[in-house]
Amino acid sequence: MSTPPAEDGTDATMGPATDIETTSNTFLGDFWVNFKRWNLKAVRNPFVLVVSLVQPIIFLVLFTQVFGGVATQAINRGAASISYETYLMPAIAMQVALAAAATSGVGLVNDIEQGMFEKVLVSPMSRVGVFAGKSGAELLRIAFQIAIILVLGVALGGTVETGFVGALGVMAIGVLFAIWFMSLSNIIAVITRDQESTIIGANLLQFPLLFVSTAFLPLEALPGWIQTVATYNPVTYGVDAARAVILDQDVMTVIEVTQFGGIWNTLVPALVVLVALDVVFGTAAVVMLRRATSADVE
Amino acid sequence: MPEYAIDATDVVLTYSDGTEAVRGVDLQVPRGEFFGFLGPNGAGKTTAIKILATLLKPTGGQVTVNGFDVQREARQVRASIGYMPQETSIDPEMTARENLRFACESYGVPRSDRDERIAELLDLVDLADVAEKRADGFSGGMRKRLDAATALVHRPPLVFLDEPTTGLDPKARNRLWEYFERINEAGTTIFLTTQYLEEADQLCDRIGVIKAGEIVAEGSPTELKRRVGGEILDVELSDDAADPEQAATVAREAELFEEEATIDVTEDGITVTSERARSHGTDLLVALRDAGLTVTGFNIRAPTLDDVFLAITGEHVPEDAADAVPSEAVEVSR
């Protein structure tokens, strides 16, 4: 404790500020501060980043090797000739988005447990800016992970018919797709305030959602009841949108849309569904977070 | 600047299930004061501090902090206070310097001031040598010191400290006390809740005692001790023939003490609080001996805050805080 005292004998550096009328915080500044913090934490704790990548990579490699032959027949009933690697890439991209989004609530629970949540709430930062910064960092991570999957998919023999722009489009779809599940993960986190429950809750949903969708096989190759469930499964819309971009063709079969032409017949309805889901789940998450940060903190 | 750092009138917080956590609290804390807030577990200390720090909304009453209304001007209140919660609140994945930088950015400390401010605070809390180390490797004391530093980056005129030294060893506790005294001497108002009465006694200019959501006593430590009335005579009886109830009856029937005196039965004897404790103490020992009771020890001491706490709340300080209560006893005979 070696700070020199001021001339009047007190510690000038420890004295209170005289101007307490204003705060210089801005929404963008608060967003940026939190965006940086959560990115730094991701870099400091690469375990989360690696774990949410490992399983999808294993799926990509094993599914193409084990089921490649059978699945290629199922997906090429028409005249087209699509490799299973190409067919699987959008599914794995959405799986990465799901797996990474599932960990979003864990970060929130960590902050609650470590007291950082309360500390942030008692600062003059905009609460929307705080959560937007955290979400922004997580979505950037998801985009980065999808890029890795696309590179790996191409290395295994897959193709992105729409090229580099198409790859960016798949990343954007992945981000849009992740928001609703990220919101759900945060809702579970606010309700349970427990890491394990949040992880289990989000993971419990992850695999059923993937398998009862068009992720791994075309709709017509699935049993009847799964076809019905797949129609209402958000994963179907995320995967179909990404697949339409990767294959550069209309792939949607759960809804028949013809008025937009080409891949837009898939993209428009899929994006409408994803945006609607994001709005619904995002609003629910904001309401839950607002309740958790106001009078019902205890 | 307002006269009072905290000005609360008839503050009420009732939860939706009907639980009244805070019931009509009136509290004025002048600027520059070191104010202590004491109370048994569940008395409403943390709830009250959370209302003042804008983390909970009161269901009734008026509260201004640094002149700002906690409900209508919550953001200005937040910008003008420092808050150190009960549980250590630092990010363990970040270094000490990064934690302080994040705090600076959170409070909008001007970019040009940040490096200097961080260096000063690291120096002040003796963490300059480990500034680049991640906080997850820090001891409990180091974390608390870093936490305290993060609450001060914006030089707030008012700092809330919610049981800041709980769980720390005496050395770490003393260092934090020294640190709090320094910022208070520099003009910062401090609002402290603690279960360590020694802490309140040593640091606070004034103390408020809360019980069941209501402030039941307020004053300087000296005033509060005076309210206990006189001195304390502790009498310890032999284990073999211990009958504290009988000893209490003997003490009452001997009529050695004034009417206002209190005679309490303890685990191994009795405690008499009286203006005449010193002058009539030996007479009591004689009376106990004549009644066939064996006295193995006694002492006369000035009241401590623990006695104040007991007199006001009817409870001793929690078990885990008892270690920190100093032995202020002046043993006159044994």
PDB file of C-alpha atoms in Angstrom, chain A residues 1-248:
ATOM      1  CA  MET A   1       0.000   0.000   0.000  1.00  0.00           C
ATOM      2  CA  SER A   2       2.453   2.536  -1.193  1.00  0.00           C
ATOM      3  CA  THR A   3       0.427   5.234  -2.861  1.00  0.00           C
ATOM      4  CA  PRO A   4       1.863   8.531  -1.640  1.00  0.00           C
ATOM      5  CA  PRO A   5      -0.499  10.701   0.328  1.00  0.00           C
ATOM      6  CA  ALA A   6      -1.583  14.071  -0.991  1.00  0.00           C
ATOM      7  CA  GLU A   7      -0.356  17.310   0.520  1.00  0.00           C
ATOM      8  CA  ASP A   8      -3.325  17.581   2.841  1.00  0.00           C
ATOM      9  CA  GLY A   9      -2.458  14.214   4.264  1.00  0.00           C
ATOM     10  CA  THR A  10      -5.277  12.333   2.565  1.00  0.00           C
ATOM     11  CA  ASP A  11      -4.931   9.979  -0.321  1.00  0.00           C
ATOM     12  CA  ALA A  12      -5.837  12.123  -3.293  1.00  0.00           C
ATOM     13  CA  THR A  13      -6.209   9.183  -5.658  1.00  0.00           C
ATOM     14  CA  MET A  14      -8.805   7.623  -3.372  1.00  0.00           C
ATOM     15  CA  GLY A  15     -10.991  10.674  -2.958  1.00  0.00           C
ATOM     16  CA  PRO A  16     -14.415  10.688  -4.549  1.00  0.00           C
ATOM     17  CA  ALA A  17     -15.010  12.355  -7.894  1.00  0.00           C
ATOM     18  CA  THR A  18     -16.782  15.683  -7.641  1.00  0.00           C
ATOM     19  CA  ASP A  19     -18.866  15.310 -10.803  1.00  0.00           C
ATOM     20  CA  ILE A  20     -21.532  12.677 -10.349  1.00  0.00           C
ATOM     21  CA  GLU A  21     -24.152  14.293 -12.523  1.00  0.00           C
ATOM     22  CA  THR A  22     -23.534  12.344 -15.694  1.00  0.00           C
ATOM     23  CA  THR A  23     -22.388   9.014 -17.011  1.00  0.00           C
ATOM     24  CA  SER A  24     -20.456   8.828 -20.247  1.00  0.00           C
ATOM     25  CA  ASN A  25     -21.719   5.328 -21.066  1.00  0.00           C
ATOM     26  CA  THR A  26     -23.257   4.798 -24.500  1.00  0.00           C
ATOM     27  CA  PHE A  27     -25.136   1.775 -25.845  1.00  0.00           C
ATOM     28  CA  LEU A  28     -22.435   1.017 -28.417  1.00  0.00           C
ATOM     29  CA  GLY A  29     -19.714   1.458 -25.819  1.00  0.00           C
ATOM     30  CA  ASP A  30     -21.481  -0.932 -23.429  1.00  0.00           C
ATOM     31  CA  PHE A  31     -22.000  -3.423 -26.260  1.00  0.00           C
ATOM     32  CA  TRP A  32     -18.316  -3.239 -27.186  1.00  0.00           C
ATOM     33  CA  VAL A  33     -17.072  -3.621 -23.595  1.00  0.00           C
ATOM     34  CA  ASN A  34     -19.101  -6.787 -23.126  1.00  0.00           C
ATOM     35  CA  PHE A  35     -18.382  -8.089 -26.615  1.00  0.00           C
ATOM     36  CA  LYS A  36     -14.645  -7.840 -25.830  1.00  0.00           C
ATOM     37  CA  ARG A  37     -15.052  -9.464 -22.425  1.00  0.00           C
ATOM     38  CA  TRP A  38     -16.898 -12.519 -23.736  1.00  0.00           C
ATOM     39  CA  ASN A  39     -14.492 -12.943 -26.626  1.00  0.00           C
ATOM     40  CA  LEU A  40     -11.588 -12.777 -24.203  1.00  0.00           C
ATOM     41  CA  LYS A  41     -13.249 -15.410 -22.040  1.00  0.00           C
ATOM     42  CA  ALA A  42     -13.750 -17.667 -25.074  1.00  0.00           C
ATOM     43  CA  VAL A  43     -10.081 -17.381 -25.938  1.00  0.00           C
ATOM     44  CA  ARG A  44      -9.077 -17.974 -22.303  1.00  0.00           C
ATOM     45  CA  ASN A  45     -11.292 -21.012 -22.063  1.00  0.00           C
ATOM     46  CA  PRO A  46     -10.917 -22.775 -25.423  1.00  0.00           C
ATOM     47  CA  PHE A  47     -12.341 -25.954 -23.892  1.00  0.00           C
ATOM     48  CA  VAL A  48     -15.911 -24.791 -24.527  1.00  0.00           C
ATOM     49  CA  LEU A  49     -15.038 -23.806 -28.078  1.00  0.00           C
ATOM     50  CA  VAL A  50     -13.316 -27.128 -28.778  1.00  0.00           C
ATOM     51  CA  VAL A  51     -15.988 -29.285 -27.123  1.00  0.00           C
ATOM     52  CA  SER A  52     -18.789 -27.712 -29.131  1.00  0.00           C
ATOM     53  CA  LEU A  53     -16.743 -28.360 -32.303  1.00  0.00           C
ATOM     54  CA  VAL A  54     -15.520 -31.886 -31.609  1.00  0.00           C
ATOM     55  CA  GLN A  55     -18.854 -33.670 -31.665  1.00  0.00           C
ATOM     56  CA  PRO A  56     -20.020 -32.157 -34.978  1.00  0.00           C
ATOM     57  CA  ILE A  57     -16.627 -32.944 -36.535  1.00  0.00           C
ATOM     58  CA  ILE A  58     -16.939 -36.558 -35.377  1.00  0.00           C
ATOM     59  CA  PHE A  59     -20.449 -36.641 -36.865  1.00  0.00           C
ATOM     60  CA  LEU A  60     -19.180 -35.212 -40.151  1.00  0.00           C
ATOM     61  CA  VAL A  61     -16.346 -37.717 -40.451  1.00  0.00           C
ATOM     62  CA  LEU A  62     -18.190 -40.803 -39.156  1.00  0.00           C
ATOM     63  CA  PHE A  63     -21.523 -40.191 -40.889  1.00  0.00           C
ATOM     64  CA  THR A  64     -19.849 -39.698 -44.260  1.00  0.00           C
ATOM     65  CA  GLN A  65     -17.713 -42.807 -43.767  1.00  0.00           C
ATOM     66  CA  VAL A  66     -20.313 -45.130 -42.197  1.00  0.00           C
ATOM     67  CA  PHE A  67     -23.552 -44.047 -43.831  1.00  0.00           C
ATOM     68  CA  GLY A  68     -22.118 -42.369 -46.926  1.00  0.00           C
ATOM     69  CA  GLY A  69     -22.912 -45.250 -49.310  1.00  0.00           C
ATOM     70  CA  VAL A  70     -26.466 -45.846 -48.136  1.00  0.00           C
ATOM     71  CA  ALA A  71     -27.308 -42.223 -47.671  1.00  0.00           C
ATOM     72  CA  THR A  72     -25.987 -41.207 -51.091  1.00  0.00           C
ATOM     73  CA  GLN A  73     -28.579 -43.520 -52.691  1.00  0.00           C
ATOM     74  CA  ALA A  74     -31.328 -41.992 -50.549  1.00  0.00           C
ATOM     75  CA  ILE A  75     -30.454 -38.438 -51.478  1.00  0.00           C
ATOM     76  CA  ASN A  76     -29.918 -39.127 -55.176  1.00  0.00           C
ATOM     77  CA  ARG A  77     -33.281 -40.630 -56.116  1.00  0.00           C
ATOM     78  CA  GLY A  78     -33.668 -37.977 -58.766  1.00  0.00           C
ATOM     79  CA  ALA A  79     -31.312 -37.106 -61.561  1.00  0.00           C
ATOM     80  CA  ALA A  80     -29.015 -35.020 -59.397  1.00  0.00           C
ATOM     81  CA  SER A  81     -25.748 -36.407 -58.128  1.00  0.00           C
ATOM     82  CA  ILE A  82     -24.881 -35.004 -54.742  1.00  0.00           C
ATOM     83  CA  SER A  83     -22.164 -36.385 -52.503  1.00  0.00           C
ATOM     84  CA  TYR A  84     -23.165 -37.139 -48.921  1.00  0.00           C
ATOM     85  CA  GLU A  85     -20.319 -34.861 -47.739  1.00  0.00           C
ATOM     86  CA  THR A  86     -21.956 -31.953 -49.538  1.00  0.00           C
ATOM     87  CA  TYR A  87     -25.394 -32.972 -48.291  1.00  0.00           C
ATOM     88  CA  LEU A  88     -24.185 -33.286 -44.691  1.00  0.00           C
ATOM     89  CA  MET A  89     -22.218 -30.014 -44.464  1.00  0.00           C
ATOM     90  CA  PRO A  90     -25.254 -27.769 -43.805  1.00  0.00           C
ATOM     91  CA  ALA A  91     -26.576 -30.228 -41.220  1.00  0.00           C
ATOM     92  CA  ILE A  92     -23.275 -30.253 -39.342  1.00  0.00           C
ATOM     93  CA  ALA A  93     -23.065 -26.469 -39.627  1.00  0.00           C
ATOM     94  CA  MET A  94     -26.448 -26.209 -37.901  1.00  0.00           C
ATOM     95  CA  GLN A  95     -25.368 -28.839 -35.357  1.00  0.00           C
ATOM     96  CA  VAL A  96     -22.364 -26.657 -34.478  1.00  0.00           C
ATOM     97  CA  ALA A  97     -24.685 -23.686 -34.114  1.00  0.00           C
ATOM     98  CA  LEU A  98     -26.952 -25.704 -31.795  1.00  0.00           C
ATOM     99  CA  ALA A  99     -24.088 -27.056 -29.694  1.00  0.00           C
ATOM    100  CA  ALA A 100     -22.469 -23.643 -29.309  1.00  0.00           C
ATOM    101  CA  ALA A 101     -25.763 -21.894 -28.627  1.00  0.00           C
ATOM    102  CA  ALA A 102     -26.497 -24.464 -25.921  1.00  0.00           C
ATOM    103  CA  THR A 103     -23.494 -23.183 -23.929  1.00  0.00           C
ATOM    104  CA  SER A 104     -24.767 -19.586 -23.920  1.00  0.00           C
ATOM    105  CA  GLY A 105     -26.812 -20.090 -20.770  1.00  0.00           C
ATOM    106  CA  VAL A 106     -23.839 -21.711 -19.048  1.00  0.00           C
ATOM    107  CA  GLY A 107     -21.932 -18.439 -19.385  1.00  0.00           C
ATOM    108  CA  LEU A 108     -24.852 -16.615 -17.802  1.00  0.00           C
ATOM    109  CA  VAL A 109     -25.042 -19.093 -14.909  1.00  0.00           C
ATOM    110  CA  ASN A 110     -21.275 -18.725 -14.425  1.00  0.00           C
ATOM    111  CA  ASP A 111     -21.678 -14.976 -14.193  1.00  0.00           C
ATOM    112  CA  ILE A 112     -24.526 -15.360 -11.695  1.00  0.00           C
ATOM    113  CA  GLU A 113     -22.478 -17.782  -9.584  1.00  0.00           C
ATOM    114  CA  GLN A 114     -19.358 -15.619  -9.722  1.00  0.00           C
ATOM    115  CA  GLY A 115     -21.250 -12.473  -8.779  1.00  0.00           C
ATOM    116  CA  MET A 116     -20.346 -10.759 -12.056  1.00  0.00           C
ATOM    117  CA  PHE A 117     -24.007 -10.682 -13.081  1.00  0.00           C
ATOM    118  CA  GLU A 118     -24.925  -8.582 -10.063  1.00  0.00           C
ATOM    119  CA  LYS A 119     -21.836  -6.442 -10.464  1.00  0.00           C
ATOM    120  CA  VAL A 120     -22.739  -5.665 -14.060  1.00  0.00           C
ATOM    121  CA  LEU A 121     -26.327  -4.887 -13.074  1.00  0.00           C
ATOM    122  CA  VAL A 122     -25.213  -2.348 -10.506  1.00  0.00           C
ATOM    123  CA  SER A 123     -23.046  -0.536 -13.062  1.00  0.00           C
ATOM    124  CA  PRO A 124     -24.508   2.237 -15.232  1.00  0.00           C
ATOM    125  CA  MET A 125     -24.176   0.094 -18.371  1.00  0.00           C
ATOM    126  CA  SER A 126     -27.277  -0.395 -20.510  1.00  0.00           C
ATOM    127  CA  ARG A 127     -28.643  -3.858 -19.723  1.00  0.00           C
ATOM    128  CA  VAL A 128     -29.610  -4.384 -23.337  1.00  0.00           C
ATOM    129  CA  GLY A 129     -26.056  -3.411 -24.318  1.00  0.00           C
ATOM    130  CA  VAL A 130     -24.656  -5.914 -21.816  1.00  0.00           C
ATOM    131  CA  PHE A 131     -26.666  -8.850 -23.154  1.00  0.00           C
ATOM    132  CA  ALA A 132     -26.246  -7.788 -26.771  1.00  0.00           C
ATOM    133  CA  GLY A 133     -22.463  -7.712 -26.272  1.00  0.00           C
ATOM    134  CA  LYS A 134     -22.466 -11.193 -24.781  1.00  0.00           C
ATOM    135  CA  SER A 135     -24.710 -12.548 -27.538  1.00  0.00           C
ATOM    136  CA  GLY A 136     -22.638 -10.837 -30.226  1.00  0.00           C
ATOM    137  CA  ALA A 137     -19.476 -12.548 -28.996  1.00  0.00           C
ATOM    138  CA  GLU A 138     -21.211 -15.924 -28.963  1.00  0.00           C
ATOM    139  CA  LEU A 139     -22.619 -15.456 -32.473  1.00  0.00           C
ATOM    140  CA  LEU A 140     -19.175 -14.491 -33.761  1.00  0.00           C
ATOM    141  CA  ARG A 141     -17.840 -17.720 -32.253  1.00  0.00           C
ATOM    142  CA  ILE A 142     -20.609 -19.698 -33.944  1.00  0.00           C
ATOM    143  CA  ALA A 143     -19.833 -18.108 -37.323  1.00  0.00           C
ATOM    144  CA  PHE A 144     -16.169 -18.981 -36.837  1.00  0.00           C
ATOM    145  CA  GLN A 145     -16.999 -22.583 -35.942  1.00  0.00           C
ATOM    146  CA  ILE A 146     -19.269 -22.959 -38.978  1.00  0.00           C
ATOM    147  CA  ALA A 147     -16.386 -21.694 -41.145  1.00  0.00           C
ATOM    148  CA  ILE A 148     -14.189 -24.461 -39.727  1.00  0.00           C
ATOM    149  CA  ILE A 149     -16.856 -27.072 -40.541  1.00  0.00           C
ATOM    150  CA  LEU A 150     -17.202 -25.793 -44.105  1.00  0.00           C
ATOM    151  CA  VAL A 151     -13.436 -25.911 -44.645  1.00  0.00           C
ATOM    152  CA  LEU A 152     -13.322 -29.441 -43.218  1.00  0.00           C
ATOM    153  CA  GLY A 153     -16.309 -30.511 -45.332  1.00  0.00           C
ATOM    154  CA  VAL A 154     -14.655 -29.263 -48.495  1.00  0.00           C
ATOM    155  CA  ALA A 155     -11.437 -31.019 -47.461  1.00  0.00           C
ATOM    156  CA  LEU A 156     -13.425 -34.276 -47.150  1.00  0.00           C
ATOM    157  CA  GLY A 157     -14.830 -33.884 -50.667  1.00  0.00           C
ATOM    158  CA  GLY A 158     -17.881 -31.670 -50.209  1.00  0.00           C
ATOM    159  CA  THR A 159     -18.576 -28.632 -52.358  1.00  0.00           C
ATOM    160  CA  VAL A 160     -20.219 -25.245 -51.898  1.00  0.00           C
ATOM    161  CA  GLU A 161     -21.866 -24.572 -55.243  1.00  0.00           C
ATOM    162  CA  THR A 162     -22.347 -20.884 -54.465  1.00  0.00           C
ATOM    163  CA  GLY A 163     -18.662 -20.404 -53.594  1.00  0.00           C
ATOM    164  CA  PHE A 164     -17.238 -18.049 -50.999  1.00  0.00           C
ATOM    165  CA  VAL A 165     -20.325 -15.817 -50.913  1.00  0.00           C
ATOM    166  CA  GLY A 166     -22.440 -18.917 -50.342  1.00  0.00           C
ATOM    167  CA  ALA A 167     -20.173 -19.950 -47.455  1.00  0.00           C
ATOM    168  CA  LEU A 168     -20.684 -16.526 -45.881  1.00  0.00           C
ATOM    169  CA  GLY A 169     -24.424 -17.020 -46.420  1.00  0.00           C
ATOM    170  CA  VAL A 170     -24.327 -20.360 -44.579  1.00  0.00           C
ATOM    171  CA  MET A 171     -22.515 -18.673 -41.691  1.00  0.00           C
ATOM    172  CA  ALA A 172     -25.187 -15.961 -41.610  1.00  0.00           C
ATOM    173  CA  ILE A 173     -27.956 -18.581 -41.642  1.00  0.00           C
ATOM    174  CA  GLY A 174     -26.171 -20.416 -38.810  1.00  0.00           C
ATOM    175  CA  VAL A 175     -26.113 -17.216 -36.770  1.00  0.00           C
ATOM    176  CA  LEU A 176     -29.798 -16.565 -37.451  1.00  0.00           C
ATOM    177  CA  PHE A 177     -30.586 -20.174 -36.604  1.00  0.00           C
ATOM    178  CA  ALA A 178     -28.563 -20.042 -33.356  1.00  0.00           C
ATOM    179  CA  ILE A 179     -30.380 -17.057 -31.842  1.00  0.00           C
ATOM    180  CA  TRP A 180     -33.562 -18.889 -30.877  1.00  0.00           C
ATOM    181  CA  PHE A 181     -31.668 -21.774 -29.270  1.00  0.00           C
ATOM    182  CA  MET A 182     -29.307 -19.373 -27.534  1.00  0.00           C
ATOM    183  CA  SER A 183     -32.351 -17.580 -26.147  1.00  0.00           C
ATOM    184  CA  LEU A 184     -33.792 -20.906 -24.994  1.00  0.00           C
ATOM    185  CA  SER A 185     -30.506 -21.788 -23.277  1.00  0.00           C
ATOM    186  CA  ASN A 186     -30.565 -18.451 -21.424  1.00  0.00           C
ATOM    187  CA  ILE A 187     -34.199 -18.976 -20.436  1.00  0.00           C
ATOM    188  CA  ILE A 188     -33.256 -22.349 -18.925  1.00  0.00           C
ATOM    189  CA  ALA A 189     -30.278 -20.674 -17.205  1.00  0.00           C
ATOM    190  CA  VAL A 190     -32.443 -17.947 -15.649  1.00  0.00           C
ATOM    191  CA  ILE A 191     -34.987 -20.506 -14.463  1.00  0.00           C
ATOM    192  CA  THR A 192     -32.544 -23.076 -13.074  1.00  0.00           C
ATOM    193  CA  ARG A 193     -29.574 -20.818 -12.181  1.00  0.00           C
ATOM    194  CA  ASP A 194     -27.550 -24.008 -12.292  1.00  0.00           C
ATOM    195  CA  GLN A 195     -24.833 -24.990 -14.752  1.00  0.00           C
ATOM    196  CA  GLU A 196     -25.564 -28.694 -14.918  1.00  0.00           C
ATOM    197  CA  SER A 197     -29.293 -28.220 -15.387  1.00  0.00           C
ATOM    198  CA  THR A 198     -28.656 -25.692 -18.141  1.00  0.00           C
ATOM    199  CA  ILE A 199     -26.268 -28.007 -20.001  1.00  0.00           C
ATOM    200  CA  ILE A 200     -28.528 -31.046 -19.581  1.00  0.00           C
ATOM    201  CA  GLY A 201     -31.644 -29.095 -20.549  1.00  0.00           C
ATOM    202  CA  ALA A 202     -30.112 -27.736 -23.754  1.00  0.00           C
ATOM    203  CA  ASN A 203     -28.358 -30.985 -24.697  1.00  0.00           C
ATOM    204  CA  LEU A 204     -31.473 -33.058 -24.125  1.00  0.00           C
ATOM    205  CA  LEU A 205     -33.162 -31.125 -26.899  1.00  0.00           C
ATOM    206  CA  GLN A 206     -30.200 -30.979 -29.242  1.00  0.00           C
ATOM    207  CA  PHE A 207     -30.115 -34.568 -30.577  1.00  0.00           C
ATOM    208  CA  PRO A 208     -33.841 -35.227 -30.892  1.00  0.00           C
ATOM    209  CA  LEU A 209     -34.142 -31.943 -32.769  1.00  0.00           C
ATOM    210  CA  LEU A 210     -31.371 -32.950 -35.155  1.00  0.00           C
ATOM    211  CA  PHE A 211     -32.588 -36.469 -35.862  1.00  0.00           C
ATOM    212  CA  VAL A 212     -36.237 -35.633 -36.389  1.00  0.00           C
ATOM    213  CA  SER A 213     -35.431 -33.131 -39.105  1.00  0.00           C
ATOM    214  CA  THR A 214     -34.121 -33.182 -42.661  1.00  0.00           C
ATOM    215  CA  ALA A 215     -30.550 -32.864 -41.343  1.00  0.00           C
ATOM    216  CA  PHE A 216     -29.233 -36.305 -42.214  1.00  0.00           C
ATOM    217  CA  LEU A 217     -31.722 -37.661 -44.762  1.00  0.00           C
ATOM    218  CA  PRO A 218     -34.302 -36.163 -47.142  1.00  0.00           C
ATOM    219  CA  LEU A 219     -37.846 -35.843 -45.843  1.00  0.00           C
ATOM    220  CA  GLU A 220     -39.204 -38.556 -48.121  1.00  0.00           C
ATOM    221  CA  ALA A 221     -36.689 -41.082 -46.738  1.00  0.00           C
ATOM    222  CA  LEU A 222     -37.945 -40.573 -43.184  1.00  0.00           C
ATOM    223  CA  PRO A 223     -40.807 -42.482 -41.467  1.00  0.00           C
ATOM    224  CA  GLY A 224     -44.195 -40.826 -41.641  1.00  0.00           C
ATOM    225  CA  TRP A 225     -44.383 -39.582 -38.051  1.00  0.00           C
ATOM    226  CA  ILE A 226     -40.887 -38.080 -38.295  1.00  0.00           C
ATOM    227  CA  GLN A 227     -41.923 -36.297 -41.491  1.00  0.00           C
ATOM    228  CA  THR A 228     -44.765 -34.692 -39.528  1.00  0.00           C
ATOM    229  CA  VAL A 229     -42.499 -33.687 -36.640  1.00  0.00           C
ATOM    230  CA  ALA A 230     -39.835 -32.433 -39.064  1.00  0.00           C
ATOM    231  CA  THR A 231     -42.354 -30.016 -40.557  1.00  0.00           C
ATOM    232  CA  TYR A 232     -42.590 -28.233 -37.203  1.00  0.00           C
ATOM    233  CA  ASN A 233     -38.915 -28.630 -36.271  1.00  0.00           C
ATOM    234  CA  PRO A 234     -36.814 -25.425 -36.470  1.00  0.00           C
ATOM    235  CA  VAL A 235     -33.748 -27.484 -37.415  1.00  0.00           C
ATOM    236  CA  THR A 236     -35.428 -28.422 -40.720  1.00  0.00           C
ATOM    237  CA  TYR A 237     -35.667 -24.751 -41.693  1.00  0.00           C
ATOM    238  CA  GLY A 238     -32.094 -23.936 -40.688  1.00  0.00           C
ATOM    239  CA  VAL A 239     -30.678 -26.959 -42.480  1.00  0.00           C
ATOM    240  CA  ASP A 240     -32.834 -26.496 -45.587  1.00  0.00           C
ATOM    241  CA  ALA A 241     -31.820 -22.830 -45.867  1.00  0.00           C
ATOM    242  CA  ALA A 242     -28.120 -23.684 -45.530  1.00  0.00           C
ATOM    243  CA  ARG A 243     -28.506 -26.641 -47.899  1.00  0.00           C
ATOM    244  CA  ALA A 244     -30.227 -24.513 -50.518  1.00  0.00           C
ATOM    245  CA  VAL A 245     -27.253 -22.124 -50.453  1.00  0.00           C
ATOM    246  CA  ILE A 246     -24.664 -24.919 -50.550  1.00  0.00           C
ATOM    247  CA  LEU A 247     -26.402 -26.824 -53.386  1.00  0.00           C
ATOM    248  CA  ASP A 248     -27.657 -23.667 -55.116  1.00  0.00           C
TER     249      ASP A 248
END
